[in-house]
mmCIF file of C-alpha atoms in Angstrom:
data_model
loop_
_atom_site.group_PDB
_atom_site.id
_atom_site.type_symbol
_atom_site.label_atom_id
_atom_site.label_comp_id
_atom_site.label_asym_id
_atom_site.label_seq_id
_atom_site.Cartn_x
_atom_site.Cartn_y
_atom_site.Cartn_z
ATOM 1 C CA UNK A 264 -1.826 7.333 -15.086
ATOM 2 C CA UNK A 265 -0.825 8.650 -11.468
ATOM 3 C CA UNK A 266 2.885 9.240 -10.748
ATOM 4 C CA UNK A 267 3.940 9.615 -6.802
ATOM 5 C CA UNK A 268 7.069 10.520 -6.321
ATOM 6 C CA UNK A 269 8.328 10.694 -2.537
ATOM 7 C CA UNK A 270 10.949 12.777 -1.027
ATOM 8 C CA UNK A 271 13.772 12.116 1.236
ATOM 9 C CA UNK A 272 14.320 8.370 0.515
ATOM 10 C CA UNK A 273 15.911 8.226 3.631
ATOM 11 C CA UNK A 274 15.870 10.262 6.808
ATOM 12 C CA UNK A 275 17.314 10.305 10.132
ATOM 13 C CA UNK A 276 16.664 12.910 13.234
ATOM 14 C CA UNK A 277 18.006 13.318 16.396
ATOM 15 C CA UNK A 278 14.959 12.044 19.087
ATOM 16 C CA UNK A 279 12.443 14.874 19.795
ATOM 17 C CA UNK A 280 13.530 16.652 16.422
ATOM 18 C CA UNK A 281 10.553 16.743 14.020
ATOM 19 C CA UNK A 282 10.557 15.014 11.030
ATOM 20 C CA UNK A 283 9.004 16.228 7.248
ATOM 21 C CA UNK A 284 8.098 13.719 4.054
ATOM 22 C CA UNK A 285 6.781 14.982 1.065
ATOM 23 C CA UNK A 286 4.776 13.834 -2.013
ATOM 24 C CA UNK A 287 4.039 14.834 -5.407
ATOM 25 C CA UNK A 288 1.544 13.540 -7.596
ATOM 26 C CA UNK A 289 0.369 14.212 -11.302
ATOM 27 C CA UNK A 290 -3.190 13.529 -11.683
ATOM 28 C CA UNK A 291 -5.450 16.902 -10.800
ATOM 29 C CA UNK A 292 -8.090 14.063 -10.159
ATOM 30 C CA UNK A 293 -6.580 12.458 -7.000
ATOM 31 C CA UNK A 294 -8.791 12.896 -4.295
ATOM 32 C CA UNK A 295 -7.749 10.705 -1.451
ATOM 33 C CA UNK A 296 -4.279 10.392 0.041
ATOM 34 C CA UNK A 297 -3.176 8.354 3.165
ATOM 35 C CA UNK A 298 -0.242 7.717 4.558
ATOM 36 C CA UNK A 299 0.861 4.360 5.224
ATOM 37 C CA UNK A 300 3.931 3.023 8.134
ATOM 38 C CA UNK A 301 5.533 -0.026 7.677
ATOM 39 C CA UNK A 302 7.776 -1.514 10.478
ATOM 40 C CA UNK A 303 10.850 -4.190 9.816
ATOM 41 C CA UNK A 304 9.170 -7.450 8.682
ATOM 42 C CA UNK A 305 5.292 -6.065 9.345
ATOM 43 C CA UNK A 306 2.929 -4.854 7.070
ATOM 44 C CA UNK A 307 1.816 -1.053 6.350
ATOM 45 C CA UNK A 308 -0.576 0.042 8.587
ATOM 46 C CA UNK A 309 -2.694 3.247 8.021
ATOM 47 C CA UNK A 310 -1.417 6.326 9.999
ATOM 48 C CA UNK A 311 -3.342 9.313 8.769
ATOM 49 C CA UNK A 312 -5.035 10.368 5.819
ATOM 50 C CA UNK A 313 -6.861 13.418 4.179
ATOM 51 C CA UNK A 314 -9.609 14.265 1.648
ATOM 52 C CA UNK A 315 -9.234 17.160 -1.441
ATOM 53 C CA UNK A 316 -11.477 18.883 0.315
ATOM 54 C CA UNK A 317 -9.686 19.546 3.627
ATOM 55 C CA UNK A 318 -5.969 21.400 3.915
ATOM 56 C CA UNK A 319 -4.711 20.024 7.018
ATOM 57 C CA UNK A 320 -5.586 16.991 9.473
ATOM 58 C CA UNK A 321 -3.361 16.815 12.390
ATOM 59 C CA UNK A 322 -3.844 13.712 15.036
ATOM 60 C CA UNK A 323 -1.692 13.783 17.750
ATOM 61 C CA UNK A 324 2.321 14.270 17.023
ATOM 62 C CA UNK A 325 1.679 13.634 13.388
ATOM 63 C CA UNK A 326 -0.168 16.192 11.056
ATOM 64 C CA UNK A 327 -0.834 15.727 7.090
ATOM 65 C CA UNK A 328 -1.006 18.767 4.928
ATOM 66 C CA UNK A 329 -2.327 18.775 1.030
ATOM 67 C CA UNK A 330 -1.680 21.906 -1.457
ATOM 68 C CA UNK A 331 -4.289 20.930 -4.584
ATOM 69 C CA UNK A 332 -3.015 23.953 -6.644
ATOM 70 C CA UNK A 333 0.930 22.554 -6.482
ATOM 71 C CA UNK A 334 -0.481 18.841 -5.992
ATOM 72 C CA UNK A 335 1.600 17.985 -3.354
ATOM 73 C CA UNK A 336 1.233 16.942 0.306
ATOM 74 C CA UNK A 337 3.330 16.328 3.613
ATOM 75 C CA UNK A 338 3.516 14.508 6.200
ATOM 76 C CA UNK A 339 4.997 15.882 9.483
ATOM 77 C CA UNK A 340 6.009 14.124 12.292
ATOM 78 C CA UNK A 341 6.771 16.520 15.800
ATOM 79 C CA UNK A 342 8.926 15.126 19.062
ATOM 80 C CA UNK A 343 9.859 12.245 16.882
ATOM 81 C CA UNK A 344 10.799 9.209 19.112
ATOM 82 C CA UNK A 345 12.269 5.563 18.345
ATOM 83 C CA UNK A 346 9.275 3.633 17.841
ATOM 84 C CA UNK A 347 8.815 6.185 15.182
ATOM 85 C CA UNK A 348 11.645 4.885 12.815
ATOM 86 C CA UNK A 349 9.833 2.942 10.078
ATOM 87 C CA UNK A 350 9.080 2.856 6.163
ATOM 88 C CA UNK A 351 6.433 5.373 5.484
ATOM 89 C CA UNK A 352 4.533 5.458 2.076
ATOM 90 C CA UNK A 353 2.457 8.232 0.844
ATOM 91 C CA UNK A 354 -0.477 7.026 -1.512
ATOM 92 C CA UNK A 355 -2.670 9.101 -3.774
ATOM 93 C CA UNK A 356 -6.003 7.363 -5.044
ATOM 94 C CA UNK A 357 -8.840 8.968 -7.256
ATOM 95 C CA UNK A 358 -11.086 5.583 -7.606
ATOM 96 C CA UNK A 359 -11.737 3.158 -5.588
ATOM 97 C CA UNK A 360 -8.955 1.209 -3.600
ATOM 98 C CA UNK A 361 -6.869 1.658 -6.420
ATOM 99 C CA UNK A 362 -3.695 3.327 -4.881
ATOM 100 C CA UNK A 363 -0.577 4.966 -6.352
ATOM 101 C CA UNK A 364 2.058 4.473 -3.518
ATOM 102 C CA UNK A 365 5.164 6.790 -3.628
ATOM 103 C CA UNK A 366 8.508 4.651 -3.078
ATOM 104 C CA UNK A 367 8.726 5.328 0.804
ATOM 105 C CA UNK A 368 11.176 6.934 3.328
ATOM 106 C CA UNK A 369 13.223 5.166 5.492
ATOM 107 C CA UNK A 370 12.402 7.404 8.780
ATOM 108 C CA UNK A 371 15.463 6.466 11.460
ATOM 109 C CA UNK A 372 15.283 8.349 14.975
ATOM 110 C CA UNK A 373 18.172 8.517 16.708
ATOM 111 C CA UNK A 374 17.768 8.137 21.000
ATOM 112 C CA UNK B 29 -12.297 -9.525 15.030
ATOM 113 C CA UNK B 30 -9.281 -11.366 12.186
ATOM 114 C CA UNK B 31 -7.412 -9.474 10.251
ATOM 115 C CA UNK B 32 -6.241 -10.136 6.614
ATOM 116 C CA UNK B 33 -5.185 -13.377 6.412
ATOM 117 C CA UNK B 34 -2.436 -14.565 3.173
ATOM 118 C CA UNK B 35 -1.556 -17.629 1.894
ATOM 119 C CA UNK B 36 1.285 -19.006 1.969
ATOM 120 C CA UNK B 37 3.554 -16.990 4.081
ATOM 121 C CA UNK B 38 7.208 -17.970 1.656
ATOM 122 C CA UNK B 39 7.245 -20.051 -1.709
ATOM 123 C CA UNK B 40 9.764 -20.659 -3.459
ATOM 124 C CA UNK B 41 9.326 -21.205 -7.705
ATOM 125 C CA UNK B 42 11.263 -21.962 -10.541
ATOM 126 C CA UNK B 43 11.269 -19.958 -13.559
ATOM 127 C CA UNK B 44 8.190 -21.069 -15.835
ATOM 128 C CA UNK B 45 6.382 -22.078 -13.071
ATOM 129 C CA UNK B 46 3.282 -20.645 -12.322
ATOM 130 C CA UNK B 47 1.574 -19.811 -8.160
ATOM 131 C CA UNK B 48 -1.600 -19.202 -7.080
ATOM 132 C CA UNK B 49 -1.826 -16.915 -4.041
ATOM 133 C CA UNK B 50 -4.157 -16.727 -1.674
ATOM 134 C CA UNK B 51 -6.284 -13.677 0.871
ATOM 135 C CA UNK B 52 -8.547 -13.806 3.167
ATOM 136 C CA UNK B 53 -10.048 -10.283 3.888
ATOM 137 C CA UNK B 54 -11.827 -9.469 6.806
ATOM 138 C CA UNK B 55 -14.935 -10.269 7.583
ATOM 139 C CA UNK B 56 -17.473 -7.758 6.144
ATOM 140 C CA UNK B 57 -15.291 -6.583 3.626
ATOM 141 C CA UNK B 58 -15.759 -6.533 -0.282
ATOM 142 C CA UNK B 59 -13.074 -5.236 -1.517
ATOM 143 C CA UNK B 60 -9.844 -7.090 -2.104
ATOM 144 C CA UNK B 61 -6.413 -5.673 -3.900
ATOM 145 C CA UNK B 62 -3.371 -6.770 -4.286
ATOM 146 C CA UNK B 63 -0.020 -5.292 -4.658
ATOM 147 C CA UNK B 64 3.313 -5.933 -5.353
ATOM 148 C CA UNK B 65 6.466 -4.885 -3.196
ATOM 149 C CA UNK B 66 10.179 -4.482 -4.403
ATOM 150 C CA UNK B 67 12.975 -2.738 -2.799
ATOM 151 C CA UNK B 68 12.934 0.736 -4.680
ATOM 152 C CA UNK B 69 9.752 0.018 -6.595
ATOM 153 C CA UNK B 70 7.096 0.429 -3.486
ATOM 154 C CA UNK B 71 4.051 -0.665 -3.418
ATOM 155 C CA UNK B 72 2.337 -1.129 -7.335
ATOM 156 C CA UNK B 73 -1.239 -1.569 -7.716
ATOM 157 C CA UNK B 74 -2.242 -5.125 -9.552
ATOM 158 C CA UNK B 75 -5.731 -5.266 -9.083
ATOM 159 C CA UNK B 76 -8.921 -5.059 -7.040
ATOM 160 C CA UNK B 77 -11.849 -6.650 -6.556
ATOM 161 C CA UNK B 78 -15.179 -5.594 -5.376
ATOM 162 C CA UNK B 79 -18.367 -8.628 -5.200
ATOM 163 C CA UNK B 80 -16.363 -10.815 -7.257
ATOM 164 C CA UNK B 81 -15.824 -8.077 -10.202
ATOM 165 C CA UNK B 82 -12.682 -6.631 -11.318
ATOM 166 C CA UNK B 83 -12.859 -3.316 -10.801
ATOM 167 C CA UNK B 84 -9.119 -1.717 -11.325
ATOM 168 C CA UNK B 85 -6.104 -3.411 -12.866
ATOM 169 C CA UNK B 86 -2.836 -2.025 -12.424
ATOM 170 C CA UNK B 87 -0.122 -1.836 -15.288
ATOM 171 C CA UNK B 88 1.056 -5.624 -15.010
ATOM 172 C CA UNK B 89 1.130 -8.405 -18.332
ATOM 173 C CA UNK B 90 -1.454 -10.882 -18.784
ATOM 174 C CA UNK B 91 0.325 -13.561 -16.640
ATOM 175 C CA UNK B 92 -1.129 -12.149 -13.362
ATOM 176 C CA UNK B 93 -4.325 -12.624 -13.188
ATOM 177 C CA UNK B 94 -6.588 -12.745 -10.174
ATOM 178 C CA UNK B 95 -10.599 -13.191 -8.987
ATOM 179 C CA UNK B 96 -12.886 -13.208 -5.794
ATOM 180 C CA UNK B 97 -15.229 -15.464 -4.722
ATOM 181 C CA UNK B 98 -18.429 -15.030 -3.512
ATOM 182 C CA UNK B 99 -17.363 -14.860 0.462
ATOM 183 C CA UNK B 100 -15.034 -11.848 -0.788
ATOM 184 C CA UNK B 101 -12.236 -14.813 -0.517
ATOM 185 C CA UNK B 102 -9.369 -13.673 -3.091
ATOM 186 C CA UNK B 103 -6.674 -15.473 -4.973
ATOM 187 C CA UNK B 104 -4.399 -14.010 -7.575
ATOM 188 C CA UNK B 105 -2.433 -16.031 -9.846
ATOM 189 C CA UNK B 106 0.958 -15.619 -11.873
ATOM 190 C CA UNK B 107 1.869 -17.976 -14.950
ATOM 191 C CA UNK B 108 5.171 -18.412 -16.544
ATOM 192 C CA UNK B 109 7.160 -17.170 -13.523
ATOM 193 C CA UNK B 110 10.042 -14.525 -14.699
ATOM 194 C CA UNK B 111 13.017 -13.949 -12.335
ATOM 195 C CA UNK B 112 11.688 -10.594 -12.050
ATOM 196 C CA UNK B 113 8.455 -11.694 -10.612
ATOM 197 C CA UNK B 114 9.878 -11.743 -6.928
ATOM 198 C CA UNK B 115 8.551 -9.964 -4.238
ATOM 199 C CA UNK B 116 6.316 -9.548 -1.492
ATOM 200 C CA UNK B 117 2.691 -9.499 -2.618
ATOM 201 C CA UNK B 118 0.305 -8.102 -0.370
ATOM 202 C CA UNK B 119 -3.503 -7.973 -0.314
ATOM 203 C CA UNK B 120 -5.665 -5.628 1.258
ATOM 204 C CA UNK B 121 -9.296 -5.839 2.228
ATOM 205 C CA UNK B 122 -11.682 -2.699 2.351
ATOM 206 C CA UNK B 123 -15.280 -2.102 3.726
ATOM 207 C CA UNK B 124 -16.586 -0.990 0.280
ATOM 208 C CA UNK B 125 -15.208 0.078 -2.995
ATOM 209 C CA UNK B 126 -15.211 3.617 -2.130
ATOM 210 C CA UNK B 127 -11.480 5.122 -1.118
ATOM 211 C CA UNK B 128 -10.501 4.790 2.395
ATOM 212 C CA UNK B 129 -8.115 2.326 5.040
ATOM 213 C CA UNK B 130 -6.798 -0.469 3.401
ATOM 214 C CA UNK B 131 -6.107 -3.298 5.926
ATOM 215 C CA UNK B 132 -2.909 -4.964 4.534
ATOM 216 C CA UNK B 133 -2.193 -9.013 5.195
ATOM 217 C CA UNK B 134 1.340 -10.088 6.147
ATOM 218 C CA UNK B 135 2.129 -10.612 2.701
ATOM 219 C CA UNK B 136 3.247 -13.988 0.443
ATOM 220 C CA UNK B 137 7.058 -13.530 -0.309
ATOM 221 C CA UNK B 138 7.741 -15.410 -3.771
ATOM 222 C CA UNK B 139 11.028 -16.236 -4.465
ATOM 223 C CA UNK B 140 11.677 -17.348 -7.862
ATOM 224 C CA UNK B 141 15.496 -18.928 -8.564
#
């Protein structure tokens, strides 16, 4: 099946630094990969997400980009600031709602 | 418009025991997973439902076990409760089967001593 592995596991930056998370997965077959934020005590909520078929989304201060040849993707996070600090959890999913979550990064930003 | 609604909130089990959890997606959608969430582990898949068929199952034993009902309502069950089985479970509703936002319920924390 699909492995995700996540990279750092934990992260802090000085406020306004940016901030950089990145993903590997195994399966050549993933097609759909979103990244997810979780707050203390809330649930993951759906930040930004991109398709095979595209190389780089950006909304915003946060931008996703995906390399299909070295199957991995980033997330990147510019002028971090506090309400940024969260779990975030990149997913990689080839059918369905069937996800393969990477173990998240603990994302602290430092006022 | 409600979001993804999980039932109960806490529980606390003994080993052996078995819990039924409940989710209640959001109105309009068909698809229901769950997951389960440990410290270090993440988020793993268990399964997903799409009009009351299992579509995907996840890498778990036989003792979880789940189905949807015809309003898209969602429980998942888990027999002979193992020390090991604790953690947050979280279900997620979707529009339609096809890949895209999951919409993630506060989550049923299972405790089992």
């Amino acid at each position: 099946g699909e492995n995700v592995e996540q990279h750092p596991s934990t992260l802090s930056v000085q406020e306004g630094d940016s901030a950089v998370i990145k993903c590997t997965y195994s399966d050549s077959a993933s097609n759909y990969f979103p990244w997810y934020k979780q707050e203390l005590g809330k649930r993951p909520q759906l930040i930004i997400d991109i398709r095979s078929n595209v190389g780089e989304k950006k909304d915003q201060r946060i931008a996703v980009t995906l390399n299909k040849t070295a199957k991995h993707f980033s997330l990147h996070i510019t002028e971090t600031q506090p309400e940024d600090s969260a779990v975030y959890f990149c997913a990689a999913s080839k059918t369905g709602n069937q996800f393969y979550f990477g173990t998240g990064t603990s994302l602290t930003v430092i006022p | 418009k409600a979001g993804v609604t999980q039932t109960p909130r806490y529980l606390i089990k003994t080993r052996g025991q078995q819990v039924t959890l409940s989710c209640s997606p959001i109105s309009g959608h068909r698809s229901v997973s769950w997951y389960q969430q440990t410290p270090g582990q993440g988020l793993q898949f268990l399964f997903e439902y799409f009009s009351e068929t299992q579509r995907n199952k996840g890498n778990f034993p036989g003792r979880f076990s789940g189905r949807q009902f015809s309003n898209s309502r969602s429980e998942m069950n888990v027999s002979t409760l193992e020390l090991g089985d604790s953690a947050l479970y979280l279900c997620a509703s979707s529009w339609d089967s096809i890949a895209g936002e999951l919409f993630f319920g506060e989550g049923s924390r299972l405790t089992v001593l």
